[in-house]
PDB file of C-alpha atoms in Angstrom:
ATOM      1  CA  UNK A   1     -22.367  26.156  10.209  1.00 82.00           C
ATOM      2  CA  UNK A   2     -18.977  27.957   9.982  1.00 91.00           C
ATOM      3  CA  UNK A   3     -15.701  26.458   8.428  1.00 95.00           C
ATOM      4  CA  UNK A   4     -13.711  24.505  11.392  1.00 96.00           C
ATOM      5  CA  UNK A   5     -10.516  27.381  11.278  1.00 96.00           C
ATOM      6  CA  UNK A   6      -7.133  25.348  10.411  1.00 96.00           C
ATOM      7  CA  UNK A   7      -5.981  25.286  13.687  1.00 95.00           C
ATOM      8  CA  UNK A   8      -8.572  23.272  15.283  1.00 96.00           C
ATOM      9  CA  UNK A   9      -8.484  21.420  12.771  1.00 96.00           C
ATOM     10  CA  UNK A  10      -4.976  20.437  12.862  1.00 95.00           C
ATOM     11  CA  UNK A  11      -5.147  19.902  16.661  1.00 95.00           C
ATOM     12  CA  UNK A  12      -8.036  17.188  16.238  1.00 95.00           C
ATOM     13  CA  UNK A  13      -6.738  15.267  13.446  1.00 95.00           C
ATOM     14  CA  UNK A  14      -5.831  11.404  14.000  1.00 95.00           C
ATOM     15  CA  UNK A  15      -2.146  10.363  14.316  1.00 93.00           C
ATOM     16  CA  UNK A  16      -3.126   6.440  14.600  1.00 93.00           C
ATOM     17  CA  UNK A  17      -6.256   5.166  13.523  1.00 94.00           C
ATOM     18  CA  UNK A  18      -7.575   2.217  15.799  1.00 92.00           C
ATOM     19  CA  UNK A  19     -10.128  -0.011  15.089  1.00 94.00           C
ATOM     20  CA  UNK A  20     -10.056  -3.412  17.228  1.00 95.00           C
ATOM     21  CA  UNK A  21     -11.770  -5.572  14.549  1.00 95.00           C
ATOM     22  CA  UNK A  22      -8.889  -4.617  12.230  1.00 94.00           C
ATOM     23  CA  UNK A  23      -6.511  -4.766  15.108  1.00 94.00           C
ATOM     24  CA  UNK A  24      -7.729  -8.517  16.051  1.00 95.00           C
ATOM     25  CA  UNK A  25      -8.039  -9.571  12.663  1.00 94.00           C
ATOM     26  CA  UNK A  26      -4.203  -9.180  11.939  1.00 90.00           C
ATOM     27  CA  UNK A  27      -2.855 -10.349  15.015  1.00 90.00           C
ATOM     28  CA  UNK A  28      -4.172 -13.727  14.247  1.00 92.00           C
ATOM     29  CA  UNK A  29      -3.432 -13.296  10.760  1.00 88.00           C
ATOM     30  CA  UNK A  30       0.304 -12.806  12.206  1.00 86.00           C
ATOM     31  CA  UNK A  31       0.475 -15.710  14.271  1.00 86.00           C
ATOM     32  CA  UNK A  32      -0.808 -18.178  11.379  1.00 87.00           C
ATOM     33  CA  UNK A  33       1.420 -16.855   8.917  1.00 83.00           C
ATOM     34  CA  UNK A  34       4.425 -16.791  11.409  1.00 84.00           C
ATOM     35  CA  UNK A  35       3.686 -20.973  12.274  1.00 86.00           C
ATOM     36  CA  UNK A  36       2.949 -21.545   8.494  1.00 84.00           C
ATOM     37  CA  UNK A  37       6.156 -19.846   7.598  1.00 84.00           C
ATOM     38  CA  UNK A  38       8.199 -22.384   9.822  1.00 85.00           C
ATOM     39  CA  UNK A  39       6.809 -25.292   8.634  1.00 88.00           C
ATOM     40  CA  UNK A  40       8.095 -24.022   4.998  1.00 89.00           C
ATOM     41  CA  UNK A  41      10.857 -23.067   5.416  1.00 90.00           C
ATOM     42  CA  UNK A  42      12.253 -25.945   7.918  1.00 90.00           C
ATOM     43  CA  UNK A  43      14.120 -27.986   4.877  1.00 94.00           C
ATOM     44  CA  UNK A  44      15.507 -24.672   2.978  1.00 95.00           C
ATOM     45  CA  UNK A  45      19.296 -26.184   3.698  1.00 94.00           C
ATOM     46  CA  UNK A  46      19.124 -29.166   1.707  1.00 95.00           C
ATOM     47  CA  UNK A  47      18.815 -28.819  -2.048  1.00 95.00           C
ATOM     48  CA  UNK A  48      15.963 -30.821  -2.541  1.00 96.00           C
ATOM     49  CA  UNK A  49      13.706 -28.650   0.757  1.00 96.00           C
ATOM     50  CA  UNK A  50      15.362 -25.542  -1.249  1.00 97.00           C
ATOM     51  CA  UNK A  51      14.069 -26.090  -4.763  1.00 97.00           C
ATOM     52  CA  UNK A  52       9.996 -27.571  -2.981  1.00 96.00           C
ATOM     53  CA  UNK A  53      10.369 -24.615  -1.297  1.00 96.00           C
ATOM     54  CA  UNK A  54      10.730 -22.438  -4.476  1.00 97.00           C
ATOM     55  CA  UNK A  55       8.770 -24.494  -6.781  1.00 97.00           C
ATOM     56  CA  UNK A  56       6.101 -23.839  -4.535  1.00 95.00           C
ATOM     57  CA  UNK A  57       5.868 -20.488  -3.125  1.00 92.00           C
ATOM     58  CA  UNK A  58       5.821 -17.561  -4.819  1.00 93.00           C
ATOM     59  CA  UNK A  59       7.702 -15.136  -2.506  1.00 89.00           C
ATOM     60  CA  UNK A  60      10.357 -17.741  -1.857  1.00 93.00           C
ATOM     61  CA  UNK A  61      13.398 -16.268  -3.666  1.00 95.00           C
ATOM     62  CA  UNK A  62      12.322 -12.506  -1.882  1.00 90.00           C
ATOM     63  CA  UNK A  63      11.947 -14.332   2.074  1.00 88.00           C
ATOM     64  CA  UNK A  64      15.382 -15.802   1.272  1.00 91.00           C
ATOM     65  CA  UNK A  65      17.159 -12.499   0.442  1.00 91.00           C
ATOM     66  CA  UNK A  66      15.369 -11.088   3.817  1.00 84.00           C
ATOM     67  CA  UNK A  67      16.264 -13.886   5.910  1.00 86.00           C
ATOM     68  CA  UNK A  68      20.011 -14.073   4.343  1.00 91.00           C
ATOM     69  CA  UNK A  69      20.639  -9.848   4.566  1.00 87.00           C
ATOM     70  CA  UNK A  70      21.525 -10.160   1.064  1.00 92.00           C
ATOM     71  CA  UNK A  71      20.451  -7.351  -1.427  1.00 93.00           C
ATOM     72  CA  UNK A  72      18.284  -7.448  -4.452  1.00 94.00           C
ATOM     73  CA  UNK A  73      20.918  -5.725  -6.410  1.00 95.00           C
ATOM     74  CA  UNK A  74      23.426  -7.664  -5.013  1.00 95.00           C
ATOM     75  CA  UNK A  75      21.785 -11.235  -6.115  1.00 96.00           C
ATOM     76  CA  UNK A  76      20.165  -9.555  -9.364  1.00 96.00           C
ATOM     77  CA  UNK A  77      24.327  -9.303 -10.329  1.00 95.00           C
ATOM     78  CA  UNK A  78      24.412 -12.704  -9.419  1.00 96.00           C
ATOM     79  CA  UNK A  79      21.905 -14.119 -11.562  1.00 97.00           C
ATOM     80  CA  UNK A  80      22.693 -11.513 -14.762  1.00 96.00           C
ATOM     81  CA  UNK A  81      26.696 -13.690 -14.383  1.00 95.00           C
ATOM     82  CA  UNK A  82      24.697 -17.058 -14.755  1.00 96.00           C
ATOM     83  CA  UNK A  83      23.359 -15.706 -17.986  1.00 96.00           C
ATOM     84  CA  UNK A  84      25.880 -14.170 -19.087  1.00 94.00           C
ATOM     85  CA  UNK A  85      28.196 -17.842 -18.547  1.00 94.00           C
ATOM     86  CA  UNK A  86      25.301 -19.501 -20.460  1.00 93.00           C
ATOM     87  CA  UNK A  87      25.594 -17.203 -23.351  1.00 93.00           C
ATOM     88  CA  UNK A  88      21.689 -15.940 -23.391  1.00 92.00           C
ATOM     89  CA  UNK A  89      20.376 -13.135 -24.779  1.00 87.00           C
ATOM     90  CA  UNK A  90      20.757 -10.549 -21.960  1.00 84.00           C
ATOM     91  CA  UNK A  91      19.338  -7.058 -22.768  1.00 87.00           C
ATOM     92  CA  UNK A  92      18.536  -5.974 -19.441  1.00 92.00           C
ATOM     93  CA  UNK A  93      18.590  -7.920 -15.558  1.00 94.00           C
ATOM     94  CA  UNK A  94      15.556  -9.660 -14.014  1.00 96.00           C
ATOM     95  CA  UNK A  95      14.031  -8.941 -11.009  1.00 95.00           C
ATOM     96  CA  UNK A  96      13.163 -11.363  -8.027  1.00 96.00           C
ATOM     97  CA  UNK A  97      10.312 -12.324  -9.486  1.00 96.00           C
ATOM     98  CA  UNK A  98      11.170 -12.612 -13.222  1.00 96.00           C
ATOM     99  CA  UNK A  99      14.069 -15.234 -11.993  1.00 97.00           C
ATOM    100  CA  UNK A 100      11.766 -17.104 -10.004  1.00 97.00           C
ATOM    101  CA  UNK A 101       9.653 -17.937 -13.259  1.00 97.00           C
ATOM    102  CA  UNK A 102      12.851 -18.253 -14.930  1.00 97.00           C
ATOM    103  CA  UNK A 103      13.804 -21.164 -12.837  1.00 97.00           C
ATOM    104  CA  UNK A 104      10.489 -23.271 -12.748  1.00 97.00           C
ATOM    105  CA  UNK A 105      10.769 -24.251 -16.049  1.00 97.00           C
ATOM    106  CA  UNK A 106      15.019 -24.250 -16.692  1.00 97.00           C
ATOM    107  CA  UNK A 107      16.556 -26.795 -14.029  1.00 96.00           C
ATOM    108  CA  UNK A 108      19.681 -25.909 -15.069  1.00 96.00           C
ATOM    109  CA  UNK A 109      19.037 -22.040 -13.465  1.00 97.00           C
ATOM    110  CA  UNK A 110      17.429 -24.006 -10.480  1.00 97.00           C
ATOM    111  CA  UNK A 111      20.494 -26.063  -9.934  1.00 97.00           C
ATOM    112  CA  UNK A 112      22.649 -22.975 -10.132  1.00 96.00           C
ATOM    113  CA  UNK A 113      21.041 -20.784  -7.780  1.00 97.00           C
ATOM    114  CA  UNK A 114      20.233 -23.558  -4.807  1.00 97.00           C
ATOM    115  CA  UNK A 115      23.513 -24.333  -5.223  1.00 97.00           C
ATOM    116  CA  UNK A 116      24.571 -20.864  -4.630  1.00 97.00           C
ATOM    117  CA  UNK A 117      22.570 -20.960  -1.222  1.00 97.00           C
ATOM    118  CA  UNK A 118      23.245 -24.150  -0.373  1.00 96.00           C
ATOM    119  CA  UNK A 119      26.894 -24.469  -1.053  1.00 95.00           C
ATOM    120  CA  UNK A 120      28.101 -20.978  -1.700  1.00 93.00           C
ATOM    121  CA  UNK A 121      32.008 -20.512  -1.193  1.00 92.00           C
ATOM    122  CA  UNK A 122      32.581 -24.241  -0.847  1.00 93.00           C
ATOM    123  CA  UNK A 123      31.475 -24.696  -4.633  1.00 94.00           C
ATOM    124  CA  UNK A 124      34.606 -24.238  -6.598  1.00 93.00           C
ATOM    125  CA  UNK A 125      32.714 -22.791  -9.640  1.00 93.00           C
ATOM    126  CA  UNK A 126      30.953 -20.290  -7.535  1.00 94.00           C
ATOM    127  CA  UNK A 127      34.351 -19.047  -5.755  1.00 93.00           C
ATOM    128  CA  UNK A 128      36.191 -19.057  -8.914  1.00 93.00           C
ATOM    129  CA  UNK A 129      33.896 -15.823  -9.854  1.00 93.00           C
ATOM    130  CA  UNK A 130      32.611 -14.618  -6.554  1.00 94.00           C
ATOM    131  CA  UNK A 131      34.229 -12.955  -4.160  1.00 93.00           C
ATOM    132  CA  UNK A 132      33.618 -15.283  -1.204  1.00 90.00           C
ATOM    133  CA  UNK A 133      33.406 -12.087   1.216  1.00 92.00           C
ATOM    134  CA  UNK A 134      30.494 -11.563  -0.960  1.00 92.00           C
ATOM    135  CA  UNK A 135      29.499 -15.733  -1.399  1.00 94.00           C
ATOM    136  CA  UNK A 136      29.118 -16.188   2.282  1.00 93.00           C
ATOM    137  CA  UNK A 137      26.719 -14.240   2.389  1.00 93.00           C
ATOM    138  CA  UNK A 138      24.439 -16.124   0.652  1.00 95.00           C
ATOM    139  CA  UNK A 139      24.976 -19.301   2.369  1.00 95.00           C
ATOM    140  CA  UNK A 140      21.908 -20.993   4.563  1.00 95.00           C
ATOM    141  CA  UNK A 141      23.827 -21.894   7.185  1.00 93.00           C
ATOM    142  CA  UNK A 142      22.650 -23.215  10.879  1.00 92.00           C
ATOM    143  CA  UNK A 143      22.574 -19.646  11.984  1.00 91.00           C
ATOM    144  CA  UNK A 144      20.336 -19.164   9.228  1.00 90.00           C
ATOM    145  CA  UNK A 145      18.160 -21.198  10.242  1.00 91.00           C
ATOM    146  CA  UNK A 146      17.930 -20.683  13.750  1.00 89.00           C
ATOM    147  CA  UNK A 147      16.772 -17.620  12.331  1.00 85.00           C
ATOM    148  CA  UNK A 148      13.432 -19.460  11.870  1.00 85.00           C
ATOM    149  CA  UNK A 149      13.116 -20.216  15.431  1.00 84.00           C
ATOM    150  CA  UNK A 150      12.914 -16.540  16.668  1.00 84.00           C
ATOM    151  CA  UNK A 151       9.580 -14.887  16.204  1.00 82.00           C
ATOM    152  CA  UNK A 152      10.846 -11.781  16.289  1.00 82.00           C
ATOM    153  CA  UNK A 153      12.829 -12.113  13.229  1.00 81.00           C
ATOM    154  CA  UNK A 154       9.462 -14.047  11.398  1.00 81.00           C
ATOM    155  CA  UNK A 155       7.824 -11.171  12.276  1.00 81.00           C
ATOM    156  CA  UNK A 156      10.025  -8.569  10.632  1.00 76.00           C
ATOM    157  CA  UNK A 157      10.125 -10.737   7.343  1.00 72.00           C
ATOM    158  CA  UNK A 158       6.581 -10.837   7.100  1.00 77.00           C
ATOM    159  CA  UNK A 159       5.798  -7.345   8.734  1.00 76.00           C
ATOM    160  CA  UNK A 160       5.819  -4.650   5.193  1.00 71.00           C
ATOM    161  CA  UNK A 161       3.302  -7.267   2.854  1.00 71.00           C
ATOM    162  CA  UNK A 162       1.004  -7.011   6.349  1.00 81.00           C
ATOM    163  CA  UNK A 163       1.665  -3.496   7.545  1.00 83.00           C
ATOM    164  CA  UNK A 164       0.336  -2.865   3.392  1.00 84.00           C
ATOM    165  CA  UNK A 165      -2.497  -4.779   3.969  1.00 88.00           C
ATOM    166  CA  UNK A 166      -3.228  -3.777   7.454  1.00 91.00           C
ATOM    167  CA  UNK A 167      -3.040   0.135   6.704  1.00 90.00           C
ATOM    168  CA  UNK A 168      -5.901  -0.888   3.902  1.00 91.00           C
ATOM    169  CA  UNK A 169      -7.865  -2.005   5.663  1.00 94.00           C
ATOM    170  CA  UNK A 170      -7.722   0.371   8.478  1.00 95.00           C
ATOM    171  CA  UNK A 171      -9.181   2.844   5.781  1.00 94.00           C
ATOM    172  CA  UNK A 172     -11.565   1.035   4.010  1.00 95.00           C
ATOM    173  CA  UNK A 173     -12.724   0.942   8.206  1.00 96.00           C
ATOM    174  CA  UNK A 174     -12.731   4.978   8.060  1.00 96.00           C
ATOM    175  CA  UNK A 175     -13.962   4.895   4.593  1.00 97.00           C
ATOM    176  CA  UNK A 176     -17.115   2.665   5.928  1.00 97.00           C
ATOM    177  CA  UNK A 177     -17.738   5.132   8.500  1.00 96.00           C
ATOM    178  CA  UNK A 178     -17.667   7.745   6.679  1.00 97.00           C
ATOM    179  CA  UNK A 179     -20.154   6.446   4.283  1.00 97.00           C
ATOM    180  CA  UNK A 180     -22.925   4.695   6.795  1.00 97.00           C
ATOM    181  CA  UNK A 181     -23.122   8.436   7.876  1.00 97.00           C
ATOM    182  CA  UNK A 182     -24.180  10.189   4.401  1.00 97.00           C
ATOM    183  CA  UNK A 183     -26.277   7.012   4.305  1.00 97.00           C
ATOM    184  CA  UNK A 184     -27.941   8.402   7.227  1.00 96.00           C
ATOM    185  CA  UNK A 185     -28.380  11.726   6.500  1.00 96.00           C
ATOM    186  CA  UNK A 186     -29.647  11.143   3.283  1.00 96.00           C
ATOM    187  CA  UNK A 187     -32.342   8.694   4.269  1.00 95.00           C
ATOM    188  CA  UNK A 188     -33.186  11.534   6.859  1.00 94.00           C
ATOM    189  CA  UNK A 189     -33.550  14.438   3.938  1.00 92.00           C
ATOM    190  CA  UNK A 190     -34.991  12.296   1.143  1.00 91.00           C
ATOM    191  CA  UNK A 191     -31.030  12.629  -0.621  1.00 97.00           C
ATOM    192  CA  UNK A 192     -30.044  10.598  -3.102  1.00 97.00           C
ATOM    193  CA  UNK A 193     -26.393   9.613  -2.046  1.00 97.00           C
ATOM    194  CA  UNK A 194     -24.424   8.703  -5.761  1.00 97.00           C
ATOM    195  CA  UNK A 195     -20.886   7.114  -5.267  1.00 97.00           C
ATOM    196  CA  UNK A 196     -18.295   8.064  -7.638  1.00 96.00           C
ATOM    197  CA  UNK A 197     -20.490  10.348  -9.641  1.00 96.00           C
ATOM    198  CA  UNK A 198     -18.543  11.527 -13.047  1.00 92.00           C
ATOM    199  CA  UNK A 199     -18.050  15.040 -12.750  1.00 94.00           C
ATOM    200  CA  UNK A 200     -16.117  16.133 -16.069  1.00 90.00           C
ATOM    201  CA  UNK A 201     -15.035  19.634 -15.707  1.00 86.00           C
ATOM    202  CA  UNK A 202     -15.051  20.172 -19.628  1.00 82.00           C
ATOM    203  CA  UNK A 203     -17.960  18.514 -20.583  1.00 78.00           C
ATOM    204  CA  UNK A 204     -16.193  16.556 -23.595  1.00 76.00           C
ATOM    205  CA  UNK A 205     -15.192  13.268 -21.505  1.00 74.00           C
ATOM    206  CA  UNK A 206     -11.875  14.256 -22.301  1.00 80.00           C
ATOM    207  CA  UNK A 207     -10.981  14.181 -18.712  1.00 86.00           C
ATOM    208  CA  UNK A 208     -12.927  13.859 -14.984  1.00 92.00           C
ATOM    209  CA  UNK A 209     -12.390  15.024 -11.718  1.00 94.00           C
ATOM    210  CA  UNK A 210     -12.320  12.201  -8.793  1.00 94.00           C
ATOM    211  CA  UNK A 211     -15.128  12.514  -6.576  1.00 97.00           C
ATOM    212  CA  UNK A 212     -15.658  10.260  -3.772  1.00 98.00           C
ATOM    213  CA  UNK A 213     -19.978  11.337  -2.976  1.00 98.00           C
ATOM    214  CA  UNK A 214     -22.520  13.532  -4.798  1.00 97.00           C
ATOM    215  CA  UNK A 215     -25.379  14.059  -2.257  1.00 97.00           C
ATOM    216  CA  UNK A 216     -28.793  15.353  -4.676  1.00 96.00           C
ATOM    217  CA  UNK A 217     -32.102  16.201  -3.693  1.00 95.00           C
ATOM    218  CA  UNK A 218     -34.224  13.877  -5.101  1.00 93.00           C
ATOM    219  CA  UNK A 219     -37.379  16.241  -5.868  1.00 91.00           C
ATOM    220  CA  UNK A 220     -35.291  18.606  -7.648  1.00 92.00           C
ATOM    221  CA  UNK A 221     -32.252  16.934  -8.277  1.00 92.00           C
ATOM    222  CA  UNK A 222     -30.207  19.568  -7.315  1.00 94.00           C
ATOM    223  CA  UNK A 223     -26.408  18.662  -6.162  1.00 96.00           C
ATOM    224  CA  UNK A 224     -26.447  19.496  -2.356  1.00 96.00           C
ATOM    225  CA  UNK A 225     -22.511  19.001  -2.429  1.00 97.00           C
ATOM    226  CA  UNK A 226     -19.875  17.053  -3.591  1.00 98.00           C
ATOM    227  CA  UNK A 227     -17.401  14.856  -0.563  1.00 98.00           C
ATOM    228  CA  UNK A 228     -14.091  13.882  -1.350  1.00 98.00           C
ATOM    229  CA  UNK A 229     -12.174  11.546   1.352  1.00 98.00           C
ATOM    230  CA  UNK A 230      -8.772  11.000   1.985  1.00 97.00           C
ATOM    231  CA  UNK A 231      -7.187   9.084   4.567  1.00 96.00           C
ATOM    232  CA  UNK A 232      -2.842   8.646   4.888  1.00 92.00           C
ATOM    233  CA  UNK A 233      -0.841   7.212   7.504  1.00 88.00           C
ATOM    234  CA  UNK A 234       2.470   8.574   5.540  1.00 89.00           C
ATOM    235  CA  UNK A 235       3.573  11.038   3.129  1.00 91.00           C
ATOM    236  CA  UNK A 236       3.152  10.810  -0.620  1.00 91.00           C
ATOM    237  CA  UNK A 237       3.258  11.671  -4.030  1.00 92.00           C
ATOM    238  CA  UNK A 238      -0.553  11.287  -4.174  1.00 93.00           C
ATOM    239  CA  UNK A 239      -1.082  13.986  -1.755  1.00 96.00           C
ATOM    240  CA  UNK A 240      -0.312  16.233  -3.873  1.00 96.00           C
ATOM    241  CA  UNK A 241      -2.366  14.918  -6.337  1.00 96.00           C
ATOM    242  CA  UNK A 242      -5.583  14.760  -4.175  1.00 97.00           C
ATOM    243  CA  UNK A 243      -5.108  18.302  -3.422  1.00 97.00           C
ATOM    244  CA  UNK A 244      -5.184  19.877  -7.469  1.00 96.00           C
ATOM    245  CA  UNK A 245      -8.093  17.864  -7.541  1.00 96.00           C
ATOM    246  CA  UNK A 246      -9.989  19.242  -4.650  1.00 97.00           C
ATOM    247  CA  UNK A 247      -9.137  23.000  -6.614  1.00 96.00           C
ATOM    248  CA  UNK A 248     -10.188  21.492  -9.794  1.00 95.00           C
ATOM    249  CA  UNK A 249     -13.683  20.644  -7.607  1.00 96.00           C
ATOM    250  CA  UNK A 250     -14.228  23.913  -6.860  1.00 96.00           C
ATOM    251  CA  UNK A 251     -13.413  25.632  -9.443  1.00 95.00           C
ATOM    252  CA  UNK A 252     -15.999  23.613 -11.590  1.00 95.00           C
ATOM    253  CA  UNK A 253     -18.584  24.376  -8.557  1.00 95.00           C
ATOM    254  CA  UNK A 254     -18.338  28.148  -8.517  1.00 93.00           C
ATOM    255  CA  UNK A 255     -18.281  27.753 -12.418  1.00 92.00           C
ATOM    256  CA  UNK A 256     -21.754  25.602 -12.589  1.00 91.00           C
ATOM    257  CA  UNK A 257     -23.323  25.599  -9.564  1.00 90.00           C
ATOM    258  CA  UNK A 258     -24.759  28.387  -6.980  1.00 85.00           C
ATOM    259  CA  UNK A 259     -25.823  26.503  -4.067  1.00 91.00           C
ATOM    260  CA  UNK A 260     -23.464  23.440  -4.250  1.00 96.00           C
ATOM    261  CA  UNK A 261     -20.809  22.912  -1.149  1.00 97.00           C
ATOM    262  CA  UNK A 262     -17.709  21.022  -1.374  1.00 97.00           C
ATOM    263  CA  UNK A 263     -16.796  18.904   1.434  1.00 98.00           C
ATOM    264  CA  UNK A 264     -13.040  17.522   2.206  1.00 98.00           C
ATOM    265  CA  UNK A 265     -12.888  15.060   4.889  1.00 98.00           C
ATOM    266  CA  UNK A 266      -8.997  14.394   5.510  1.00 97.00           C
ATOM    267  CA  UNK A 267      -6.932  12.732   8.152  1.00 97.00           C
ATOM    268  CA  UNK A 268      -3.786  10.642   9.614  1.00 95.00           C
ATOM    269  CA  UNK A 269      -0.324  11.364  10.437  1.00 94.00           C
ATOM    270  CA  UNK A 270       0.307  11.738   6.757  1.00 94.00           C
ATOM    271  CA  UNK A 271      -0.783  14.837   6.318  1.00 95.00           C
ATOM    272  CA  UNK A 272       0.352  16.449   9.633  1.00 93.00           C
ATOM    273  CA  UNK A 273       3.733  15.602   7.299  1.00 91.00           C
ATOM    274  CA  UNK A 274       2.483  17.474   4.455  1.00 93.00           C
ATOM    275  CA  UNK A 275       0.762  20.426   5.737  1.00 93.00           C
ATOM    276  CA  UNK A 276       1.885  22.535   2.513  1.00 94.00           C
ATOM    277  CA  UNK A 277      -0.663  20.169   1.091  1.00 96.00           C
ATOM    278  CA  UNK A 278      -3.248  20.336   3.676  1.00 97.00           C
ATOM    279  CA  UNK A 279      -3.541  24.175   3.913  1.00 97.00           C
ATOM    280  CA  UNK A 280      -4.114  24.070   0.336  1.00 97.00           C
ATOM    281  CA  UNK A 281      -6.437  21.805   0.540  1.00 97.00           C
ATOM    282  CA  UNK A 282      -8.709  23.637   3.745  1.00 97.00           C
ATOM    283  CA  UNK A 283      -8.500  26.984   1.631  1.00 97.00           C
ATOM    284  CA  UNK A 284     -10.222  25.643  -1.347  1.00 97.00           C
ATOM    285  CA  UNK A 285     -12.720  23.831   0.226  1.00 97.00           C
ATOM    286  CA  UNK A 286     -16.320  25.254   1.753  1.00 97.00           C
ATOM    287  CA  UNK A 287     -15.821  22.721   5.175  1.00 98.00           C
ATOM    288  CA  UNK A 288     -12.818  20.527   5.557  1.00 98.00           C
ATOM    289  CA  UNK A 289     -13.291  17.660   8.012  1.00 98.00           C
ATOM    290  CA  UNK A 290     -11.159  14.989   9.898  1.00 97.00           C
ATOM    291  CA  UNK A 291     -12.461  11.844  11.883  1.00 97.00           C
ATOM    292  CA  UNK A 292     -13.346  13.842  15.015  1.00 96.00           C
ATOM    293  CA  UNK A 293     -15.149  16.174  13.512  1.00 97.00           C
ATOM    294  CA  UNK A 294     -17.620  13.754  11.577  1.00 96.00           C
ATOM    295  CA  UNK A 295     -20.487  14.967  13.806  1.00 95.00           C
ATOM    296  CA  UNK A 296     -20.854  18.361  11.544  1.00 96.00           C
ATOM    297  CA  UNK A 297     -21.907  16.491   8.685  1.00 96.00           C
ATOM    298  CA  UNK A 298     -25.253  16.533   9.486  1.00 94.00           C
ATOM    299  CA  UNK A 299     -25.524  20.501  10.084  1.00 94.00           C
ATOM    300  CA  UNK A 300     -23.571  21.051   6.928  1.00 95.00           C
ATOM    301  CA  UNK A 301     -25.602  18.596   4.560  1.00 94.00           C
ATOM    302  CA  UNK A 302     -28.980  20.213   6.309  1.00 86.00           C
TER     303      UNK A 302
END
């Protein structure tokens, strides 16, 4: 079978990846979290609801920020003045989390920063050395909390930790896919399929090249060909990565191997945003594959 030339390619490649399973799965995730998130947060504007509610959830401080509009930096300045009034050792400022810890086991920090929300201008301490344009802003007020009525807004607070976890799993989907199909061939062609097989290019173990599949022939254990996967919804770093790794693959092919192929299967919007990238990554590679084009596995492998 001939190489799939890059325009095709490009024109069948996947800007969203559906799977309904996935898709189901997180819409009821949504909903549960959205109705547990209520009943948490319903006594946040009362000290005593506010420190239960941090004593006993771990991204408490980082909802309140969201749900406030206050910045990280912002109450990370905040926090580094309440050191600084109690004279501790301060070498450098603590993150969201780091205060959160911080305040579990100092009630003296947990006083100080409910009463910031709770209080805020209207505590004489806290306006003495706050701007209150700046202090109001950190106030749970009623608008706050009607906040906690509106779905929409729930939704937004929760939306990045699930659009992580949802883009995961979409791929681990394609992944999956991907895989059951090798599985297929190679119980067709008496392969052996080997996931994650070390391939070190210098043959010291100083360093290895990332492969995804080695397909071998079980009677002569010969390497068929190497697959590499990649699937990205958006642009990164890591692109770039993947791709000096797929030229690393073949150079240590044509260096070892004479009948060995090297198949790239590749797809999402992310790369249609990093195409510099991606036409790298089809000229080093014997067949480069997207989603779509799945169905030539079986002629290349054969």
């Amino acid at each position: 079978m001939n190489k799939i030339p890059y325009k095709e390619f490009i024109k069948s490649i996947t800007m969203f990846f559906i799977n309904n399973d996935v898709d189901r799965k997180y819409l009821e995730k949504r909903a549960e979290k959205l109705s547990t998130l209520k009943q948490q947060m319903q006594n946040i504007n009362t000290l005593d609801g506010l420190k239960a509610y941090i004593r006993n959830y771990e991204d408490s401080l980082g909802n309140l920020l969201v749900i406030l509009g206050v910045s990280t930096e912002l109450f990370k300045r905040v926090i580094s003045m309440f050191r600084i009034q109690r004279q501790m050792d301060f070498k450098t400022e603590w993150d969201v989390k780091h205060t959160r810890v911080f305040m579990l086991s100092d009630e003296e920090m947990m006083n100080k920063v409910c009463t910031l929300f709770v209080e805020g201008p209207c505590n004489s301490e806290l306006s003495t050395n706050i701007p209150s344009y700046r202090l109001r802003n950190f106030v749970i007020s009623d608008t706050v909390m009607k906040r906690l009525q509106n779905d929409d807004f729930l939704d937004f607070l929760i939306s990045k930790d699930f659009d992580t976890q949802y883009n995961s799993d979409v791929s681990l989907a394609n992944i999956k896919q991907v895989e059951n199909l090798l599985e297929k061939i190679c119980n067709q062609e008496c392969y052996r399929l080997v996931r994650n097989p070390k391939v070190d290019p210098v043959g010291n173990g100083t360093r290895e090249i990332q492969v995804n599949y080695a397909i071998q022939n079980e009677a002569t254990d010969e390497i068929v060909c190497y697959v590499k996967y990649s699937f990205n919804i958006t642009t990164s770093r890591g692109q770039s990565y993947f791709k000096r790794s797929v030229k690393d693959l073949r150079d240590y092919i044509r260096s070892t191997y004479q009948n060995t192929k090297q198949i790239v299967i590749v797809d999402g919007a992310g790369w249609i945003g990093r195409q510099s990238d991606l036409k790298d990554i089809w000229d080093y590679t014997d067949y480069c594959l997207n989603l779509n084009s799945l169905n030539h596995l079986n002629d290349i492998i054969i």
